[in-house]
Amino acid sequence: MSDPATPPRSLAEALRARDDASLAVLLRSRPDLITPVPTDLTQLATRAGTRASVVRALERLDRFALQTAEALAVAADPATYDELLGLMTGDAGDPAVAGALPHALGTLRDQALVWGGDDRLRLVRTVRELLAPTPQHPSPTGLGPTVQEATSGMSPGRIQEIVTTAGLPSTHDAVSAVASLTALFTDRRRMNALLADAPEESLEVLARLVWGPPYGQVTADPAPRLRWLLDRGLLLPTTPGTVVLPREVALHLRAGRAHRATEPLPPPVEAASTHSPQVVDATAAGQAYTALATVEELLKDWDEGGPAVLRAGGLSVRDLKRTAVALDVPEPVAAFWVELAYAAGLLASDGEADERYAATPAYDEWLDQPPAQRWARLAQAWLTATRTAGLVGGRDAKERTLSTLGPGLDRSAAPEVRHRVLTLLAGLPQGQSPSAESVLARLRWERPLRGPQQDDDLRGRLARWALSEAELLGVTGRGALSGHGRALLGASATTATERDGAGRGGGPSATGPSAPTRDAGPSAPMRDAGPSATRPSAASGDADSSAPARPADAPAGPGDKLPIHHEHSRPAASPEPLSPTEQAVATAAAARLLAPLLPEPLDHVLLQADLTAVAPGPLRRPLADMLDVLADVESKGGATVYRFTPGSVRRALDAGRSASDLHAFLAEHSRTPVPQPLAYLIDDVARKHGHLRVGAASAYVRCDDDAMLNEILADKRAAGLRLRRLAPTVLAAQADPATLLEGLRAMGFAPAAESAEGDVLITRADAHRTPPRTAPEPVPDGPPTPDATLLAAAIRAIRAGDVASTTPRKPSASAAPVTGGALPRTTSAETLATMQAAVLTGEALWIGYVNAEGAASQRVIAPVRVEGGFVTAYDHTADEVRTYPLHRITGVAELADDQI
């Protein structure tokens, strides 16, 4: 173990000095470090310094923490806390920056991006390589190389000329000359005196370069204003025709600041409008019911088999347009509803040879549920889905068009962005809706764009889509988060969140609502003093509330007894999405809150004399299903208008209903008398229905009235059917029965299909269903955040492996020397003799062991019994008694006396 009084010499030693709570914070914030679990702390430190892991960690820093890391990248290595503070605040100082800097530095330390005490702060080497300025990759600070870096290829004679022109005494070598020039540029008083003599035009050149980029172009014969700067080293040549402003000069001109503008606090989420909570909830509930009706209408339209699946997967543009027309919504909105039904497991491809989309068996179960529970299933699927409907119509990396239900629509960040957007909305008082720009500005502060991401603000687009989709789904109403929307996040929905944190980045009020907390797990000592470590409420909204970073469920273990450097309090992380169990509880609570707000289904309609029926609200399912067959929907809204036509009445008769059945149905479910025109329409269509009979010859038409058959043969519209008379009452056609039926109906007749036995065929719509399908699994954004159990097991294994690899061993004349992480090697006889001796003396041994799968490991054991080719021992690494076959032990070594 590392001596707490000795400063760490490497990241591994710094990690070794941490307690279990601190390691849990690291592994929770960077879960890729334990996939798989490292064998010891040295391997953990190595993995924490790999480029892929560091880039992932940097992408998850907020803007101020990233600015802090960027400032350290242009500071000396190592740097002191005061030097870092000077780079962040400048000569004038900034109380806000000075107050927030300990939090930012604590975040970097927690994530193992910075290590060392306040007197020796060191960036991990990979972090410095990524953030330090280079000609190919300029720093976001706008600073250039140091004087030492810029003069590394310059001749000693030229350096001496610069030193002399700058008014410094000449030196004997280039190293001391560069040091003398650096001392001049970092001395405020002497630099002010030097620049006081500079021509005005030269100062203008410096002003253009001071905030970056620090590089400029010069000719072979520079102008006098540039020559003055070059002669004194205020500009240094890098390549022919290119000069750079040294970092020390730029920092002097900037008054010591590394950044032009530091942002220690997140931008406020500003309210754009305010409504009463009752209006918000009622509006959201109305939209929630519309969402249910839209999804139901979509799948009912595809009930007999939906559109075909493209060869590359997905829905064609033509089918998407047709679906948008059927739903009476724009195409992007239609794509959202289709993708939502797919994410909820209500829609899938049938997998047949002629593959088509259709409803799944889960859709029938969904229809039988109460409306609130149906909405909850849709809302939960939307909140956790990685498929992003907003990408439909765009192009992938290979310039292929992205289609609805097709591949390439998964974006791993989508669930996290949706959750964060709703959390920010929950941070406002109930009834307040934020401006979209303030939400986007907040998200950009929490995850600033770096490098190639600056050209494609995916998180910004995801946030805009989340705001519009939440309104469509009824999670929000008039832009404000509804009560059931708050419950969906696990927050209290009955008390307004009265706090100013969303406006100023502060913490939650002491009386604000709190979310149901996770299982706290075993108690463990806290790293820093602070409020209780309950899980942050989703309603708190902001990421910078004054809660400690150590989660309540952080594991406790022997490592908690190790000393740890306690300097600063830690900022609380943004509330994480709920676990599946917690989300199920929250979704059920949201459904309970929504249920009273949804309208009760009605069992009646209002019939009118213009052959229409008005449904003043949602209808009960049997009534709605029958009306869908008997009439056509003419308009939707608060009330649905159905229109009766000869075609719709014929459709009901084809489904096996008689005229008397239809009259009785309308009389039973109408609050107004059945209008005479509607009764006449039903009787007239019923009288004609079935007069013509169509069967399969290929197809034939049979009718007792030969005059009607003569009329059909004489009609020019029947030419395409290629009819010919077989008998006075029978016509044969070369078209199939379905085509013949449609053709005769288009001519104004009302034929009926009949079977081979001559019976009338009842043509009910057969519901086409796919085989049982599961909802698509979300594509994770990297390894999942480990829970408390996994963290405790991982930390115990890492510490055990570290003990086994770092514990000193006694030198042995017979054993081969062991270097690095190699296993000890001894003969079978030596291994057996050493084991037997350890049983008698009670000493602990270091062994190398290979299990049945061939995995090698190092262990520290205390042998208890050796017999039958096995050794029974207390395994210090596993903290339990185990039995090991002797033939799987590669070697054994005694521990040093001070380790026994």
PDB file of N, CA, C and O in Angstrom, residues 109-149:
ATOM      1  N   ARG A 109     -10.445  14.743 -10.782  1.00  0.00           N
ATOM      2  CA  ARG A 109      -9.762  13.757  -9.926  1.00  0.00           C
ATOM      3  C   ARG A 109     -10.598  12.496  -9.791  1.00  0.00           C
ATOM      4  O   ARG A 109     -10.084  11.379  -9.866  1.00  0.00           O
ATOM      5  N   ASP A 110     -11.892  12.658  -9.553  1.00  0.00           N
ATOM      6  CA  ASP A 110     -12.762  11.493  -9.387  1.00  0.00           C
ATOM      7  C   ASP A 110     -12.708  10.587 -10.611  1.00  0.00           C
ATOM      8  O   ASP A 110     -12.760   9.358 -10.491  1.00  0.00           O
ATOM      9  N   GLN A 111     -12.600  11.165 -11.787  1.00  0.00           N
ATOM     10  CA  GLN A 111     -12.595  10.382 -13.011  1.00  0.00           C
ATOM     11  C   GLN A 111     -11.191  10.008 -13.465  1.00  0.00           C
ATOM     12  O   GLN A 111     -10.998   9.547 -14.594  1.00  0.00           O
ATOM     13  N   ALA A 112     -10.205  10.211 -12.596  1.00  0.00           N
ATOM     14  CA  ALA A 112      -8.816   9.801 -12.859  1.00  0.00           C
ATOM     15  C   ALA A 112      -8.264  10.457 -14.119  1.00  0.00           C
ATOM     16  O   ALA A 112      -7.446   9.869 -14.823  1.00  0.00           O
ATOM     17  N   LEU A 113      -8.695  11.683 -14.395  1.00  0.00           N
ATOM     18  CA  LEU A 113      -8.102  12.458 -15.474  1.00  0.00           C
ATOM     19  C   LEU A 113      -6.996  13.363 -14.952  1.00  0.00           C
ATOM     20  O   LEU A 113      -6.135  13.806 -15.719  1.00  0.00           O
ATOM     21  N   VAL A 114      -7.031  13.646 -13.657  1.00  0.00           N
ATOM     22  CA  VAL A 114      -6.005  14.426 -12.961  1.00  0.00           C
ATOM     23  C   VAL A 114      -5.637  13.674 -11.704  1.00  0.00           C
ATOM     24  O   VAL A 114      -6.504  13.080 -11.049  1.00  0.00           O
ATOM     25  N   TRP A 115      -4.366  13.674 -11.346  1.00  0.00           N
ATOM     26  CA  TRP A 115      -3.939  13.042 -10.104  1.00  0.00           C
ATOM     27  C   TRP A 115      -2.866  13.907  -9.463  1.00  0.00           C
ATOM     28  O   TRP A 115      -2.303  14.802 -10.093  1.00  0.00           O
ATOM     29  N   GLY A 116      -2.617  13.627  -8.201  1.00  0.00           N
ATOM     30  CA  GLY A 116      -1.638  14.408  -7.452  1.00  0.00           C
ATOM     31  C   GLY A 116      -2.307  15.413  -6.541  1.00  0.00           C
ATOM     32  O   GLY A 116      -3.478  15.767  -6.695  1.00  0.00           O
ATOM     33  N   GLY A 117      -1.528  15.897  -5.555  1.00  0.00           N
ATOM     34  CA  GLY A 117      -2.035  16.869  -4.610  1.00  0.00           C
ATOM     35  C   GLY A 117      -2.096  18.261  -5.208  1.00  0.00           C
ATOM     36  O   GLY A 117      -1.714  18.493  -6.366  1.00  0.00           O
ATOM     37  N   ASP A 118      -2.565  19.207  -4.407  1.00  0.00           N
ATOM     38  CA  ASP A 118      -2.699  20.581  -4.892  1.00  0.00           C
ATOM     39  C   ASP A 118      -1.363  21.219  -5.227  1.00  0.00           C
ATOM     40  O   ASP A 118      -1.324  22.208  -5.961  1.00  0.00           O
ATOM     41  N   ASP A 119      -0.290  20.671  -4.686  1.00  0.00           N
ATOM     42  CA  ASP A 119       1.025  21.237  -4.995  1.00  0.00           C
ATOM     43  C   ASP A 119       1.668  20.585  -6.223  1.00  0.00           C
ATOM     44  O   ASP A 119       2.670  21.093  -6.733  1.00  0.00           O
ATOM     45  N   ARG A 120       1.065  19.474  -6.708  1.00  0.00           N
ATOM     46  CA  ARG A 120       1.624  18.782  -7.880  1.00  0.00           C
ATOM     47  C   ARG A 120       0.472  18.170  -8.692  1.00  0.00           C
ATOM     48  O   ARG A 120       0.254  16.959  -8.693  1.00  0.00           O
ATOM     49  N   LEU A 121      -0.285  19.017  -9.362  1.00  0.00           N
ATOM     50  CA  LEU A 121      -1.394  18.538 -10.184  1.00  0.00           C
ATOM     51  C   LEU A 121      -0.857  18.061 -11.524  1.00  0.00           C
ATOM     52  O   LEU A 121      -0.141  18.788 -12.218  1.00  0.00           O
ATOM     53  N   ARG A 122      -1.252  16.841 -11.887  1.00  0.00           N
ATOM     54  CA  ARG A 122      -0.792  16.272 -13.151  1.00  0.00           C
ATOM     55  C   ARG A 122      -1.991  15.764 -13.948  1.00  0.00           C
ATOM     56  O   ARG A 122      -2.837  15.041 -13.427  1.00  0.00           O
ATOM     57  N   LEU A 123      -2.020  16.150 -15.220  1.00  0.00           N
ATOM     58  CA  LEU A 123      -2.981  15.548 -16.146  1.00  0.00           C
ATOM     59  C   LEU A 123      -2.477  14.180 -16.571  1.00  0.00           C
ATOM     60  O   LEU A 123      -1.265  13.974 -16.731  1.00  0.00           O
ATOM     61  N   VAL A 124      -3.386  13.248 -16.747  1.00  0.00           N
ATOM     62  CA  VAL A 124      -3.008  11.979 -17.361  1.00  0.00           C
ATOM     63  C   VAL A 124      -2.407  12.272 -18.737  1.00  0.00           C
ATOM     64  O   VAL A 124      -2.878  13.144 -19.463  1.00  0.00           O
ATOM     65  N   ARG A 125      -1.352  11.561 -19.075  1.00  0.00           N
ATOM     66  CA  ARG A 125      -0.600  11.876 -20.278  1.00  0.00           C
ATOM     67  C   ARG A 125      -1.481  11.920 -21.524  1.00  0.00           C
ATOM     68  O   ARG A 125      -1.343  12.817 -22.375  1.00  0.00           O
ATOM     69  N   THR A 126      -2.394  10.991 -21.655  1.00  0.00           N
ATOM     70  CA  THR A 126      -3.262  10.977 -22.836  1.00  0.00           C
ATOM     71  C   THR A 126      -4.147  12.209 -22.880  1.00  0.00           C
ATOM     72  O   THR A 126      -4.420  12.748 -23.964  1.00  0.00           O
ATOM     73  N   VAL A 127      -4.607  12.665 -21.717  1.00  0.00           N
ATOM     74  CA  VAL A 127      -5.425  13.878 -21.682  1.00  0.00           C
ATOM     75  C   VAL A 127      -4.615  15.075 -22.174  1.00  0.00           C
ATOM     76  O   VAL A 127      -5.094  15.900 -22.962  1.00  0.00           O
ATOM     77  N   ARG A 128      -3.360  15.168 -21.722  1.00  0.00           N
ATOM     78  CA  ARG A 128      -2.512  16.281 -22.158  1.00  0.00           C
ATOM     79  C   ARG A 128      -2.268  16.206 -23.670  1.00  0.00           C
ATOM     80  O   ARG A 128      -2.265  17.227 -24.357  1.00  0.00           O
ATOM     81  N   GLU A 129      -2.054  15.013 -24.186  1.00  0.00           N
ATOM     82  CA  GLU A 129      -1.831  14.878 -25.627  1.00  0.00           C
ATOM     83  C   GLU A 129      -3.056  15.310 -26.431  1.00  0.00           C
ATOM     84  O   GLU A 129      -2.930  15.876 -27.517  1.00  0.00           O
ATOM     85  N   LEU A 130      -4.251  15.064 -25.887  1.00  0.00           N
ATOM     86  CA  LEU A 130      -5.472  15.422 -26.600  1.00  0.00           C
ATOM     87  C   LEU A 130      -5.798  16.902 -26.501  1.00  0.00           C
ATOM     88  O   LEU A 130      -6.383  17.481 -27.432  1.00  0.00           O
ATOM     89  N   LEU A 131      -5.439  17.544 -25.391  1.00  0.00           N
ATOM     90  CA  LEU A 131      -5.858  18.922 -25.150  1.00  0.00           C
ATOM     91  C   LEU A 131      -4.754  19.946 -25.357  1.00  0.00           C
ATOM     92  O   LEU A 131      -5.049  21.136 -25.531  1.00  0.00           O
ATOM     93  N   ALA A 132      -3.487  19.524 -25.313  1.00  0.00           N
ATOM     94  CA  ALA A 132      -2.396  20.487 -25.483  1.00  0.00           C
ATOM     95  C   ALA A 132      -2.389  21.010 -26.913  1.00  0.00           C
ATOM     96  O   ALA A 132      -2.672  20.275 -27.864  1.00  0.00           O
ATOM     97  N   PRO A 133      -2.059  22.293 -27.106  1.00  0.00           N
ATOM     98  CA  PRO A 133      -2.082  22.861 -28.460  1.00  0.00           C
ATOM     99  C   PRO A 133      -0.961  22.325 -29.330  1.00  0.00           C
ATOM    100  O   PRO A 133       0.179  22.170 -28.890  1.00  0.00           O
ATOM    101  N   THR A 134      -1.291  22.018 -30.573  1.00  0.00           N
ATOM    102  CA  THR A 134      -0.320  21.634 -31.590  1.00  0.00           C
ATOM    103  C   THR A 134      -0.706  22.348 -32.885  1.00  0.00           C
ATOM    104  O   THR A 134      -1.860  22.777 -33.042  1.00  0.00           O
ATOM    105  N   PRO A 135       0.225  22.489 -33.838  1.00  0.00           N
ATOM    106  CA  PRO A 135      -0.144  23.141 -35.102  1.00  0.00           C
ATOM    107  C   PRO A 135      -1.290  22.438 -35.820  1.00  0.00           C
ATOM    108  O   PRO A 135      -2.111  23.075 -36.475  1.00  0.00           O
ATOM    109  N   GLN A 136      -1.365  21.101 -35.703  1.00  0.00           N
ATOM    110  CA  GLN A 136      -2.425  20.362 -36.385  1.00  0.00           C
ATOM    111  C   GLN A 136      -3.744  20.422 -35.613  1.00  0.00           C
ATOM    112  O   GLN A 136      -4.817  20.370 -36.206  1.00  0.00           O
ATOM    113  N   HIS A 137      -3.680  20.511 -34.291  1.00  0.00           N
ATOM    114  CA  HIS A 137      -4.872  20.508 -33.449  1.00  0.00           C
ATOM    115  C   HIS A 137      -4.772  21.667 -32.463  1.00  0.00           C
ATOM    116  O   HIS A 137      -4.307  21.488 -31.330  1.00  0.00           O
ATOM    117  N   PRO A 138      -5.195  22.864 -32.863  1.00  0.00           N
ATOM    118  CA  PRO A 138      -5.115  24.008 -31.945  1.00  0.00           C
ATOM    119  C   PRO A 138      -5.949  23.774 -30.687  1.00  0.00           C
ATOM    120  O   PRO A 138      -6.966  23.091 -30.705  1.00  0.00           O
ATOM    121  N   SER A 139      -5.487  24.351 -29.602  1.00  0.00           N
ATOM    122  CA  SER A 139      -6.193  24.222 -28.331  1.00  0.00           C
ATOM    123  C   SER A 139      -7.431  25.109 -28.326  1.00  0.00           C
ATOM    124  O   SER A 139      -7.425  26.202 -28.912  1.00  0.00           O
ATOM    125  N   PRO A 140      -8.517  24.680 -27.672  1.00  0.00           N
ATOM    126  CA  PRO A 140      -9.686  25.573 -27.539  1.00  0.00           C
ATOM    127  C   PRO A 140      -9.356  26.868 -26.806  1.00  0.00           C
ATOM    128  O   PRO A 140     -10.098  27.839 -26.915  1.00  0.00           O
ATOM    129  N   THR A 141      -8.255  26.878 -26.060  1.00  0.00           N
ATOM    130  CA  THR A 141      -7.854  28.110 -25.385  1.00  0.00           C
ATOM    131  C   THR A 141      -7.322  29.145 -26.367  1.00  0.00           C
ATOM    132  O   THR A 141      -7.252  30.330 -26.032  1.00  0.00           O
ATOM    133  N   GLY A 142      -6.917  28.728 -27.553  1.00  0.00           N
ATOM    134  CA  GLY A 142      -6.327  29.654 -28.508  1.00  0.00           C
ATOM    135  C   GLY A 142      -4.869  29.953 -28.251  1.00  0.00           C
ATOM    136  O   GLY A 142      -4.287  30.820 -28.908  1.00  0.00           O
ATOM    137  N   LEU A 143      -4.248  29.243 -27.313  1.00  0.00           N
ATOM    138  CA  LEU A 143      -2.841  29.457 -26.988  1.00  0.00           C
ATOM    139  C   LEU A 143      -1.951  28.613 -27.896  1.00  0.00           C
ATOM    140  O   LEU A 143      -2.348  27.533 -28.350  1.00  0.00           O
ATOM    141  N   GLY A 144      -0.737  29.111 -28.113  1.00  0.00           N
ATOM    142  CA  GLY A 144       0.233  28.402 -28.928  1.00  0.00           C
ATOM    143  C   GLY A 144       1.272  27.695 -28.083  1.00  0.00           C
ATOM    144  O   GLY A 144       1.108  27.517 -26.873  1.00  0.00           O
ATOM    145  N   PRO A 145       2.389  27.301 -28.688  1.00  0.00           N
ATOM    146  CA  PRO A 145       3.454  26.611 -27.942  1.00  0.00           C
ATOM    147  C   PRO A 145       4.188  27.578 -27.022  1.00  0.00           C
ATOM    148  O   PRO A 145       4.126  28.799 -27.168  1.00  0.00           O
ATOM    149  N   THR A 146       4.913  27.011 -26.068  1.00  0.00           N
ATOM    150  CA  THR A 146       5.738  27.819 -25.169  1.00  0.00           C
ATOM    151  C   THR A 146       6.972  28.312 -25.931  1.00  0.00           C
ATOM    152  O   THR A 146       7.272  27.860 -27.047  1.00  0.00           O
ATOM    153  N   VAL A 147       7.709  29.221 -25.296  1.00  0.00           N
ATOM    154  CA  VAL A 147       8.947  29.713 -25.900  1.00  0.00           C
ATOM    155  C   VAL A 147       9.918  28.563 -26.109  1.00  0.00           C
ATOM    156  O   VAL A 147      10.571  28.452 -27.165  1.00  0.00           O
ATOM    157  N   GLN A 148      10.005  27.671 -25.140  1.00  0.00           N
ATOM    158  CA  GLN A 148      10.925  26.540 -25.257  1.00  0.00           C
ATOM    159  C   GLN A 148      10.546  25.637 -26.419  1.00  0.00           C
ATOM    160  O   GLN A 148      11.401  25.199 -27.187  1.00  0.00           O
ATOM    161  N   GLU A 149       9.219  25.379 -26.611  1.00  0.00           N
ATOM    162  CA  GLU A 149       8.775  24.528 -27.712  1.00  0.00           C
ATOM    163  C   GLU A 149       8.965  25.222 -29.060  1.00  0.00           C
ATOM    164  O   GLU A 149       9.363  24.596 -30.044  1.00  0.00           O
TER     165      GLU A 149
END
